[in-house]
CSV table of C-alpha atoms in Angstrom, one decimal:
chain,number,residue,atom,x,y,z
A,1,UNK,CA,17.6,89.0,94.2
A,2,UNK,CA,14.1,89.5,95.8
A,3,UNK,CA,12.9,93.4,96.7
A,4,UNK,CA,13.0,93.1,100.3
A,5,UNK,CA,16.8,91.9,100.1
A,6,UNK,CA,17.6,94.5,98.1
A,7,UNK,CA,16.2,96.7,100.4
A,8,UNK,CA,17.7,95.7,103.7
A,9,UNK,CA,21.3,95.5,102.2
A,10,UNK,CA,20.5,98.9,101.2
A,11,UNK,CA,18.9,100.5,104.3
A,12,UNK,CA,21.8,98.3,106.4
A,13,UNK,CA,24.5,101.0,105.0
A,14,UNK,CA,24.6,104.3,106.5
A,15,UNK,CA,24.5,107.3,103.7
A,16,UNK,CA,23.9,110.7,105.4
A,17,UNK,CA,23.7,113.4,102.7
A,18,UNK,CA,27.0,114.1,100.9
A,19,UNK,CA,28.3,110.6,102.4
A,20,UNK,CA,26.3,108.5,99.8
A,21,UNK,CA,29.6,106.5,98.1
A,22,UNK,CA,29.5,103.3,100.0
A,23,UNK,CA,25.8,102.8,98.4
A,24,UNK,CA,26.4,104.2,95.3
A,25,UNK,CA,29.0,102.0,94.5
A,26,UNK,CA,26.5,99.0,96.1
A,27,UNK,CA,23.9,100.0,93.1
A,28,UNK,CA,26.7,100.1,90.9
A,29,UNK,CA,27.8,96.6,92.0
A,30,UNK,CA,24.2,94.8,91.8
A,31,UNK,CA,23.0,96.4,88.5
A,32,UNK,CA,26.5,95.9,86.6
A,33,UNK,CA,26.6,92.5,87.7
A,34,UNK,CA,23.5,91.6,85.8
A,35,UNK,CA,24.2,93.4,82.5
A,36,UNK,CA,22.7,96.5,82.8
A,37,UNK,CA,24.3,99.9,81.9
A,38,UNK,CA,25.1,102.2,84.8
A,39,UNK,CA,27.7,105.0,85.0
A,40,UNK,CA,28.1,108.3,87.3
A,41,UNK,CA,28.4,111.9,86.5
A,42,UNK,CA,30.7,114.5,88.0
A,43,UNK,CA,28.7,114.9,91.1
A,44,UNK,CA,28.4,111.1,91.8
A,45,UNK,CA,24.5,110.9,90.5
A,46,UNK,CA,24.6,107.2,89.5
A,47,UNK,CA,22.6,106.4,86.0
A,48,UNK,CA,21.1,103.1,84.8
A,49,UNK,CA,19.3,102.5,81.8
A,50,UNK,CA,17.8,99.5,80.5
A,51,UNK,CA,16.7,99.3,76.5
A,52,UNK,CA,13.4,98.0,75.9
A,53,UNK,CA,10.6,98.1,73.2
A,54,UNK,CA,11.1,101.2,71.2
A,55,UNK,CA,8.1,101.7,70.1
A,56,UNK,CA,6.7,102.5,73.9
A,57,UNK,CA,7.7,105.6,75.6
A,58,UNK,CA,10.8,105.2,77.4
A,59,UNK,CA,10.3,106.1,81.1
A,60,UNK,CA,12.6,107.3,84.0
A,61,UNK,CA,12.6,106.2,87.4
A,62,UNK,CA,14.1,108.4,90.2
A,63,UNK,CA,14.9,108.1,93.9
A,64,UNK,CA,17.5,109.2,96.1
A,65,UNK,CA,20.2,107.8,97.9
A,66,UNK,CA,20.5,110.0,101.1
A,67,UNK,CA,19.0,109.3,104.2
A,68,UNK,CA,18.2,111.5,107.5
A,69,UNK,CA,21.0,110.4,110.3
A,70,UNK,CA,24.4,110.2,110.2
A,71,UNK,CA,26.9,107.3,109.4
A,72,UNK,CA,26.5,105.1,112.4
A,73,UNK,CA,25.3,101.7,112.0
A,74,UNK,CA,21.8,100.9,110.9
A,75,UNK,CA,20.9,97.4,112.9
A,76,UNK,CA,17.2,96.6,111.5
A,77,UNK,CA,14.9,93.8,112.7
A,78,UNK,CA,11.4,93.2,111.5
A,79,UNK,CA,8.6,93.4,114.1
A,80,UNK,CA,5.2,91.9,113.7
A,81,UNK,CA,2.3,93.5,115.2
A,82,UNK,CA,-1.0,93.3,114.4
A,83,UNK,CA,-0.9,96.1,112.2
A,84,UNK,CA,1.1,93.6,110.0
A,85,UNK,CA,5.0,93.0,109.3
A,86,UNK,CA,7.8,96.2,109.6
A,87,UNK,CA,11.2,96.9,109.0
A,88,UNK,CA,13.1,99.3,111.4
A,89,UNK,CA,15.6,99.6,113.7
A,90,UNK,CA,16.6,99.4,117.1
A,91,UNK,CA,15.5,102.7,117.7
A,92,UNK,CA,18.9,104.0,117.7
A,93,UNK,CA,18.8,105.9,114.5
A,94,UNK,CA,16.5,106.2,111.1
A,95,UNK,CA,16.3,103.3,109.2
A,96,UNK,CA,16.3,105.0,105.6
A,97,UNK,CA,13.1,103.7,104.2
A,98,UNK,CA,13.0,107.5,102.8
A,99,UNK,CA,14.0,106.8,100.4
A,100,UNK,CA,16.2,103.3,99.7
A,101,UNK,CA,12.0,102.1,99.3
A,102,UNK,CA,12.4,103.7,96.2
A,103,UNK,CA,16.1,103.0,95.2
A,104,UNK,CA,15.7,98.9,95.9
A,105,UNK,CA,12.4,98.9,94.1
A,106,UNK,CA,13.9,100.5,90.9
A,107,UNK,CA,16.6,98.5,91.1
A,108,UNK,CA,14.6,95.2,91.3
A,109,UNK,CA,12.5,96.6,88.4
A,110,UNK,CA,15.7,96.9,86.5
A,111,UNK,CA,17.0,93.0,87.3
A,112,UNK,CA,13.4,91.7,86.1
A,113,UNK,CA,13.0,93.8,82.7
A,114,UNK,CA,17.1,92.6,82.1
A,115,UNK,CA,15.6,89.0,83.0
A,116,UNK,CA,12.4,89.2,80.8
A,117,UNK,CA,10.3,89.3,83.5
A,118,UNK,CA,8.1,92.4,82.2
A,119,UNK,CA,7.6,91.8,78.6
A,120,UNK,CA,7.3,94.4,76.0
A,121,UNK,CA,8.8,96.1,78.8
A,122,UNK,CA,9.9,99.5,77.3
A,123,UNK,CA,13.3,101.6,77.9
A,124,UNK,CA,13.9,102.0,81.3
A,125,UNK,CA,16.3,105.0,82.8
A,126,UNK,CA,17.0,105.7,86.4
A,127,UNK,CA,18.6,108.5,88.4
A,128,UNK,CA,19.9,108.1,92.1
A,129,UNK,CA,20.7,111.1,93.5
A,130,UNK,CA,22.6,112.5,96.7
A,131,UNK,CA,22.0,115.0,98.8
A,132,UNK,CA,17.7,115.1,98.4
A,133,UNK,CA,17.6,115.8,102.3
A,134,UNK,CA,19.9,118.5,102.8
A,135,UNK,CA,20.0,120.7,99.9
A,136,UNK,CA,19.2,119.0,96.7
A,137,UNK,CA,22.6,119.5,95.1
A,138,UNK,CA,22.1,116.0,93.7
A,139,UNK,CA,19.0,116.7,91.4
A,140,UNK,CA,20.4,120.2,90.5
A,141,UNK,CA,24.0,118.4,89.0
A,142,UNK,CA,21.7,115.9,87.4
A,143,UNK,CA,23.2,115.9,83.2
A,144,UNK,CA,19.5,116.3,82.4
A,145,UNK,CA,20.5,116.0,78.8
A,146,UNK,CA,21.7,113.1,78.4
A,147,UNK,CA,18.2,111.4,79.8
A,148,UNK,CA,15.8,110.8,76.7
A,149,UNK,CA,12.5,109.7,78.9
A,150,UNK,CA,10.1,112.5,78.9
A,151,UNK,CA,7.6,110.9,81.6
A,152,UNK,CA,9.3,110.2,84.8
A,153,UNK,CA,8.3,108.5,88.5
A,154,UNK,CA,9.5,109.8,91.5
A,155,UNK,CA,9.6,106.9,94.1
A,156,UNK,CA,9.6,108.9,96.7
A,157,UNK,CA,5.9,109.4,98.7
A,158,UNK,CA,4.9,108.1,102.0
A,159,UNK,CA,1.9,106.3,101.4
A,160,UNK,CA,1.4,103.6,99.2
A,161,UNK,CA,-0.9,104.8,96.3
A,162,UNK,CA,-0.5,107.9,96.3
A,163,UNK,CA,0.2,109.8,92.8
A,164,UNK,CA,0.8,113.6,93.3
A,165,UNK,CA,0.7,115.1,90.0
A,166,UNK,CA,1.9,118.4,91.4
A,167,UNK,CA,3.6,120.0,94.3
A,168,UNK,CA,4.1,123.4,96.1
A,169,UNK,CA,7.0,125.4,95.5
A,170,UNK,CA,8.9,126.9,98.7
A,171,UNK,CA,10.4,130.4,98.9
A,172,UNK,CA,12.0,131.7,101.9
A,173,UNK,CA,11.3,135.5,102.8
A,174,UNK,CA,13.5,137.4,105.5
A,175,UNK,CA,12.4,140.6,106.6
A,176,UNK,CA,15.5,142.5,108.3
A,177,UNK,CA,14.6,145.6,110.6
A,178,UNK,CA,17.7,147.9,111.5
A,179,UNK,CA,17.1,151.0,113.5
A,180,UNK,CA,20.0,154.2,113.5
A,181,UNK,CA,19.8,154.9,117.3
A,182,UNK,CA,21.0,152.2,119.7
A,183,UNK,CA,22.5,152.9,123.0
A,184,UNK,CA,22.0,152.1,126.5
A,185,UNK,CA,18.9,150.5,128.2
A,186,UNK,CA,19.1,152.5,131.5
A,187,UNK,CA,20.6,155.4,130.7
A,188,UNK,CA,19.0,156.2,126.9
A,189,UNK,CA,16.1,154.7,127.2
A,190,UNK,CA,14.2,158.1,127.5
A,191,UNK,CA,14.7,159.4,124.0
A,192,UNK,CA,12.4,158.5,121.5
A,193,UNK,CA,14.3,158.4,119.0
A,194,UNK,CA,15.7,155.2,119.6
A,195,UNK,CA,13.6,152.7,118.9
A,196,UNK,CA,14.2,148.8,119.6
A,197,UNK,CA,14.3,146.7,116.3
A,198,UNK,CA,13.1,143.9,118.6
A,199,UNK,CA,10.4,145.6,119.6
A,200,UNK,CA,9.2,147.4,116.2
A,201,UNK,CA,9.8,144.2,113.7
A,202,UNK,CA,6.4,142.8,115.9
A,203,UNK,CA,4.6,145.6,114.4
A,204,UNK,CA,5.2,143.9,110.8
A,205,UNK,CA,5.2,140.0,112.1
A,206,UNK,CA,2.0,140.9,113.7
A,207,UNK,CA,0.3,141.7,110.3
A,208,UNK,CA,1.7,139.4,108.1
A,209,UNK,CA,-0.6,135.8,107.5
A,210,UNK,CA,0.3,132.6,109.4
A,211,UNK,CA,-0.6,129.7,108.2
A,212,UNK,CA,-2.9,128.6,105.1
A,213,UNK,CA,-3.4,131.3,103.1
A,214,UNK,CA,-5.4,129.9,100.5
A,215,UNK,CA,-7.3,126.6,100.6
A,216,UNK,CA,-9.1,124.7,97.8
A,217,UNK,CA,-12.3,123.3,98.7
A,218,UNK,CA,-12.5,120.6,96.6
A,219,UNK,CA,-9.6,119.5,96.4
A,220,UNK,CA,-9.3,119.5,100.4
A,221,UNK,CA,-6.0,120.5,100.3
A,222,UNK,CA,-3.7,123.6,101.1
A,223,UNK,CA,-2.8,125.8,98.3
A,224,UNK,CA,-0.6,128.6,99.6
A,225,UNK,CA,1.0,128.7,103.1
A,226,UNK,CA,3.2,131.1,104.7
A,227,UNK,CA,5.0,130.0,108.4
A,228,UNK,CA,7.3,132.3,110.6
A,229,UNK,CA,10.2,130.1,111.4
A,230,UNK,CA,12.4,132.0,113.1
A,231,UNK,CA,13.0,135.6,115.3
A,232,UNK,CA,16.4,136.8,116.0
A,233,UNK,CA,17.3,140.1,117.1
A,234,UNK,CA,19.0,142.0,119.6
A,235,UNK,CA,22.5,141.0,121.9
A,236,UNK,CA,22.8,137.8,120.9
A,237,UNK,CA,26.4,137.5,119.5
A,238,UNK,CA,28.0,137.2,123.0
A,239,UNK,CA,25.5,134.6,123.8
A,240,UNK,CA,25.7,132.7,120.8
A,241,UNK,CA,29.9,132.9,121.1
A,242,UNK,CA,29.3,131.0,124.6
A,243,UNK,CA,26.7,128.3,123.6
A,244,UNK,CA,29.3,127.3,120.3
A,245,UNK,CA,32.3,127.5,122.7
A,246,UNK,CA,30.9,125.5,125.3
A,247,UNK,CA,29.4,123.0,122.7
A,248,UNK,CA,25.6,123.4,123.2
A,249,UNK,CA,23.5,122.0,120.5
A,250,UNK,CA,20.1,122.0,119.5
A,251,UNK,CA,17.1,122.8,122.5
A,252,UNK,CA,19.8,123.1,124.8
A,253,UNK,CA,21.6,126.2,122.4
A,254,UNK,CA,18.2,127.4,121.9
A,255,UNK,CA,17.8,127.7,125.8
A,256,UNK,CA,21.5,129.2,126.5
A,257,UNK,CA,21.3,131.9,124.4
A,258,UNK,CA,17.8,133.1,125.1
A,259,UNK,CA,18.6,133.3,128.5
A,260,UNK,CA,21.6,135.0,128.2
A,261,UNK,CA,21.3,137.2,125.5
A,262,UNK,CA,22.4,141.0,126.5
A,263,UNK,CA,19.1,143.1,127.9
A,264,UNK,CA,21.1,146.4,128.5
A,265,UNK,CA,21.2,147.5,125.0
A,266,UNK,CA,18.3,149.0,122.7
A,267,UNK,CA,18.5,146.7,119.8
A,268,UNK,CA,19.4,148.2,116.4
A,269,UNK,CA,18.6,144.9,114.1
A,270,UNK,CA,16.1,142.0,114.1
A,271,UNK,CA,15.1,139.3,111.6
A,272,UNK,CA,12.2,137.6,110.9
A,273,UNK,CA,12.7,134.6,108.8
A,274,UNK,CA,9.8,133.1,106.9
A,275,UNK,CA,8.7,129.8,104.2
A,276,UNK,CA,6.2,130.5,101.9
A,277,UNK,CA,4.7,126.9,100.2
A,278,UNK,CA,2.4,127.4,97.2
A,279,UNK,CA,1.3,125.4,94.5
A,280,UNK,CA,-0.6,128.6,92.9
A,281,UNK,CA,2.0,131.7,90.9
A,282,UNK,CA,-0.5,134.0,91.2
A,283,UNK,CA,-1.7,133.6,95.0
A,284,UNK,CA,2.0,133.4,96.0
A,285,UNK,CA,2.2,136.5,94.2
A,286,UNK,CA,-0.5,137.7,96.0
A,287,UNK,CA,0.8,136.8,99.2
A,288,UNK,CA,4.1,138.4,98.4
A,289,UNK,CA,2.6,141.8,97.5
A,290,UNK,CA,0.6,142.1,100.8
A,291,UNK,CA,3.6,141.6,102.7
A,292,UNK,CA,5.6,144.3,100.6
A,293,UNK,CA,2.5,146.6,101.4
A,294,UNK,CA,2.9,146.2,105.3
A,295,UNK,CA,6.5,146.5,104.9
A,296,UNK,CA,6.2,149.9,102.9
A,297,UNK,CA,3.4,151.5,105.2
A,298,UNK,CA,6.1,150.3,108.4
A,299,UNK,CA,9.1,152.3,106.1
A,300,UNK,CA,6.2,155.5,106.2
A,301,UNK,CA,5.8,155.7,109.1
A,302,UNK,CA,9.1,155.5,110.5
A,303,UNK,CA,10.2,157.5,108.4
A,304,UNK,CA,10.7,161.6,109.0
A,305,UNK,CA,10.3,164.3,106.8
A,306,UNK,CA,12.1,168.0,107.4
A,307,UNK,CA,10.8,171.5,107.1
A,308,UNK,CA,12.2,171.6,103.4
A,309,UNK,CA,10.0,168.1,102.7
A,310,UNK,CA,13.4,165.8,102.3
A,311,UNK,CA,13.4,162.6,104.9
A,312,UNK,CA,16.0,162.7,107.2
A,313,UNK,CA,17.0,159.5,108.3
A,314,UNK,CA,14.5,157.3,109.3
A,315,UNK,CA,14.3,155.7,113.1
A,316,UNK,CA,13.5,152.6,111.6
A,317,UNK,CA,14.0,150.7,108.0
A,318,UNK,CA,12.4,147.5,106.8
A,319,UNK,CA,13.6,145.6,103.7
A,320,UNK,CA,12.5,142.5,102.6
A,321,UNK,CA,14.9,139.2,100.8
A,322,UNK,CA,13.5,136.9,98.6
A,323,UNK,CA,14.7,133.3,98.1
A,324,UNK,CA,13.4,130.8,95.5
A,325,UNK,CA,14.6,127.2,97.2
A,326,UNK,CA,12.5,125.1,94.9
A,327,UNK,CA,10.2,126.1,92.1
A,328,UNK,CA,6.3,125.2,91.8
A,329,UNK,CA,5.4,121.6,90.6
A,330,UNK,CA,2.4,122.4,88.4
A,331,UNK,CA,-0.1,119.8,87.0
A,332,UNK,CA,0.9,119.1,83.2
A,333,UNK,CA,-2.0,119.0,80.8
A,334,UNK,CA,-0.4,115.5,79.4
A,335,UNK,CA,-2.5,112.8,80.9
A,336,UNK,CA,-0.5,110.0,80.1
A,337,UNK,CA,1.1,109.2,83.2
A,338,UNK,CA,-2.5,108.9,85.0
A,339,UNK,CA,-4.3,107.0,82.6
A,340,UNK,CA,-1.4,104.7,83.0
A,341,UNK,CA,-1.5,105.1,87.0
A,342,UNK,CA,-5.4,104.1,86.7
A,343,UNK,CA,-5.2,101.2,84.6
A,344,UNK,CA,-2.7,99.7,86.5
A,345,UNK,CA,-3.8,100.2,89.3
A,346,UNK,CA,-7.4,98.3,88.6
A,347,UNK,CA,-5.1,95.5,87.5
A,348,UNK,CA,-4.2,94.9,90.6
A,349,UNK,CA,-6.7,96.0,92.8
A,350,UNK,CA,-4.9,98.9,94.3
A,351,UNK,CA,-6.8,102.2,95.8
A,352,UNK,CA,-5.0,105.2,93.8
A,353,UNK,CA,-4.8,108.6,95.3
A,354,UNK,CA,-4.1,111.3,92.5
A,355,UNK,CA,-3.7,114.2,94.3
A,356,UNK,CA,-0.9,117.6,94.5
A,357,UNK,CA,1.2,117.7,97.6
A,358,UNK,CA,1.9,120.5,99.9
A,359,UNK,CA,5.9,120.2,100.3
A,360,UNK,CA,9.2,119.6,98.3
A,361,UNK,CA,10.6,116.9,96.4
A,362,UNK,CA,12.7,116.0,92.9
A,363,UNK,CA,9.7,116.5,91.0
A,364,UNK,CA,9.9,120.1,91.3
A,365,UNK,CA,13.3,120.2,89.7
A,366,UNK,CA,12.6,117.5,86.9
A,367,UNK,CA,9.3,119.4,86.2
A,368,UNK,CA,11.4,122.5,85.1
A,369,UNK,CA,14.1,121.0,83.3
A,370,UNK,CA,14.6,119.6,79.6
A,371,UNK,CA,15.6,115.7,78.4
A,372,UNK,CA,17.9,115.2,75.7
A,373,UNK,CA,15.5,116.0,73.0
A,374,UNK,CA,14.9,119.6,74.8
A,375,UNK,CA,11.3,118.4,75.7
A,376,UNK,CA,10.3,119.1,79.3
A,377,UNK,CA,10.5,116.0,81.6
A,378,UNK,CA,6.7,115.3,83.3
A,379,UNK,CA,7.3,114.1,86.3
A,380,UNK,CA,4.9,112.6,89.3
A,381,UNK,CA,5.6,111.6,92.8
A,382,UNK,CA,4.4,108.0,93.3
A,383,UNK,CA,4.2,106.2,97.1
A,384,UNK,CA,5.0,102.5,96.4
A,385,UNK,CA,4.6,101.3,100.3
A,386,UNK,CA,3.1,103.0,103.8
A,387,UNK,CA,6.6,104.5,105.3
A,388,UNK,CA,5.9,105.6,108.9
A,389,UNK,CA,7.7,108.1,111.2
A,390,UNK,CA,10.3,109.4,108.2
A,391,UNK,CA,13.1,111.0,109.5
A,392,UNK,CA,13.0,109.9,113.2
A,393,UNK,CA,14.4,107.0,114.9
A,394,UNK,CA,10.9,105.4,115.1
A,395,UNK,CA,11.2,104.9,111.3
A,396,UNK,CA,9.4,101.7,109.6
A,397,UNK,CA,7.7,100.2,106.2
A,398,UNK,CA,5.4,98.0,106.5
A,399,UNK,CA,6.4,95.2,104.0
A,400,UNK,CA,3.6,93.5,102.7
A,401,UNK,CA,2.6,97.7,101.5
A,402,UNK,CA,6.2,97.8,99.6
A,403,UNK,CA,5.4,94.4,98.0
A,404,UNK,CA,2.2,95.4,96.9
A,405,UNK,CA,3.8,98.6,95.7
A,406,UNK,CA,6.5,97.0,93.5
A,407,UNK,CA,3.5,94.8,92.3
A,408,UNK,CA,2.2,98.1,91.0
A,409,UNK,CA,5.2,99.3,89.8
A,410,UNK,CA,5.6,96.2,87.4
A,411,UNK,CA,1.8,96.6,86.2
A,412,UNK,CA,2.5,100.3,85.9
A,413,UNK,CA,5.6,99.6,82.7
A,414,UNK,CA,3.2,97.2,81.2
A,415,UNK,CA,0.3,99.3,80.9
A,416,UNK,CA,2.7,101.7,78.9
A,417,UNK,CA,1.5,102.4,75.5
C-alpha cells in the first residue's frame, strides 16, 4: 500500500475522541494482514511492534488516532493550486490530517521494514492512541511498561521539519472571590459592607500578567505564558438554566446569558479562570508566587480586624486552585535523537528546525514516564508534512510535504546507530 492510500482510507473514517474503534480496528486490519504484531490494551491503545537489528536502538513511533469533529462523513478531494497539491474536504467538516499524517506514515514505515524495504532497519514499536484532543486519557492508559524503546517520535507537528526537543507544560489556575454580604441592588446598595465579587475580583485580574511572561531572546520563542480565559460571576444560574433549556450553544449561549444574567443582586462569588504554559519550573514558579502575593495583599485588605486585634469576618476572600493538565517537556541532555534528525536530514536535503514548542502534546507525558527497563522514554515531536488550518473545516496537507516527510522518516531508522 502506498502512504497517501493509507492516509485517505484513514482520514475517510470519522473518529471524534472516545469514538476511535472503527480506525483502530482499520490499523489492526492492515498491519496484521502483513505479519506484523499488533494487539490493544484495556483502554483500546493499539500496539505494533516490528523486530529488527538488535544491535541498534529500538525506537518508538507514536501518533494518535482522534481527530477534531464529530462522526459525520469525511468526503475529501485533492485540490491543486499553485501552492502545490492538497488533500481536504468539502468544507463540511475537518479532514483529520492532525493526526492520521502521522498514524498512516507509521504504518507504511511498518509494511516497508516487514518488506525489507529499510535494511538494518532496527526494532520498531508504535503506539496509537485515543482521546489526544479532548483529554489525553489515551496517553495516560498507555502500559508504558511493556514498551522497551527508550527514544521515541511523536508524529505529530504541523510543519514539515520541524523537531521540537521540548515543550511547555500547561497548568490551569482559578482564582474564586466570594464575599459574606449579598443582598439587594436597589435597596442595599448603600452599605458598604457589601461588596460585589464581580466588581472586587477586577482588582486582582487587573494585576496579574497577561500574556508572555518570559521570552528568550535567542531562542526567539516564548518561555512562560499566562492567559485569562474566562470570567464568571454574579446571577448567572437563571440565565444559564434558560440558554441549556432552550438549546443555545456556543456564541449564541455566550450572548443569552450575558444579556440576561440577573443585575438586581450584589454578587457574592466570581471566578477567574486562567492557563499558565511554561517550558521553564522555576519562572512558572515565579509566576505563581507573584500571583499568590496579589492574592494575599487582596485577602489584607479586605480583611477587618476588631478592638481585641482578632479579624472578624472578612468582606471579601480570595483563594487560589491549582491544576497540573500536563507536565513540562524539558530538553534531555541525550543527543542521540538529533544527531540522528541532522544526518538524515542532509541525506535528503531537508531544512530541519530543532526547536521547543510553546503548547501540549504526547511528548509531555512519554517524557515523564518509564519503558520496560524503568529507563525514562526521550521523546521529540517531529512534523513529517505542512498540515494547514488544524482543527477547522478548512483543514489540508499538502502532499508532496507528507511524501517528503515519510522520505525522511525512512532515512531517519537508517541513520540509527
Amino acid at each position: 500500500m502506498e502512504l497517501i492510500d493509507i492516509f485517505k482510507e484513514l482520514v475517510r473514517i470519522p473518529s471524534p475522541s472516545m469514538m476511535e474503534d472503527k480506525v483502530a480496528v482499520k490499523i489492526m486490519e492492515i498491519l496484521s494482514n502483513a505479519g506484523i504484531e499488533t494487539w490493544q490494551d484495556a483502554y483500546n491503545n493499539v500496539y505494533a511492534r516490528f523486530l529488527g537489528n538488535n544491535n541498534k536502538p529500538s525506537l518508538l513511533l507514536s501518533a494518535h488516532m482522534d481527530v477534531v469533529g464529530d462522526d459525520t462523513p469525511v468526503n475529501i478531494i485533492e485540490n491543486t493550486t499553485a501552492k502545490g497539491v492538497f488533500i481536504e474536504t468539502d468544507k463540511k467538516r475537518t479532514l483529520g490530517a492532525d493526526d492520521k499524517a502521522g498514524v498512516a506514515a507509521i504504518i507504511k514505515l511498518l509494511l516497508d521494514a516487514k518488506e525489507g524495504k529499510l535494511p538494518g532497519c532496527p526494532t520498531l514499536e508504535a503506539v496509537f492512541t485515543r482521546d489526544e484532543e479532548n483529554s489525553m486519557t489515551g496517553i495516560e492508559n498507555v502500559e508504558f511498561d511493556k514498551l522497551n524503546s527508550e527514544y521515541a517520535l511523536v508524529l505529530d507537528s504541523d510543519k514539515l521539519g520541524n523537531f521540537e526537543i521540548a515543550g511547555a507544560g500547561y497548568t490551569k489556575l482559578t482564582i474564586s472571590v466570594k464575599t459574606p454580604f449579598g443582598g439587594h441592588s436597589g435597596l442595599d446598595i448603600a452599605d458598604s459592607k457589601r461588596l460585589n465579587a464581580a466588581k472586587v475580583i477586577s482588582e486582582i485580574i487587573s494585576k496579574i500578567p497577561q500574556g508572555v511572561y518570559k521570552y528568550d531572546e535567542n531562542d526567539e520563542s516564548t518561555v512562560t505564558s499566562i492567559n485569562l480565559g474566562s470570567i464568571i460571576a454574579g446571577g448567572v444560574e437563571n440565565a444559564l438554566y434558560q440558554a441549556v433549556k432552550n438549546n443555545l450553544k456556543g456564541q449564541d449561549a455566550v450572548e443569552f446569558v450575558s444579556k440576561n444574567s440577573m443585575s438586581n443582586i450584589i454578587n457574592t462569588i466570581a471566578y477567574a479562570h486562567y492557563s499558565i504554559r511554561s517550558s521553564d519550573i522555576k519562572a512558572q514558579k515565579e509566576l505563581i508566587e507573584e500571583i499568590e502575593n496579589i492574592v494575599n495583599e487582596f485577602n489584607h485588605r479586605y480583611g477587618e480586624i476588631d478592638e481585641n486585634g482578632f479579624k472578624s469576618p472578612a468582606l471579601a476572600i480570595a483563594k487560589i486552585e491549582l491544576e497540573e493538565h500536563l507536565p513540562i517537556f524539558e530538553k534531555s541532555d541525550d543527543e542521540f535523537l538529533i544527531n540522528t534528525a541532522k544526518r538524515a536530514s542532509e541525506n535528503v536535503n531537508l531544512s530541519l528546525k530543532i526547536s521547543s514548542f510553546h503548547a501540549g502534546a504526547e511528548t509531555h507525558i512519554y517524557a515523564n514516564r518509564k519503558n520496560a527497563f524503568n529507563k525514562t522514554f526521550k521523546p521529540v515531536l517531529l512534523g513529517i508534512a505542512d498540515v494547514y488550518n488544524m482543527h477547522s473545516s478548512d483543514e489540508k496537507i499538502n502532499i508532496e510535504s507528507y511524501k517528503k516527510g515519510y522520505e525522511y522518516l525512512c532515512e531517519f531508522v537508517k541513520e540509527i546507530q
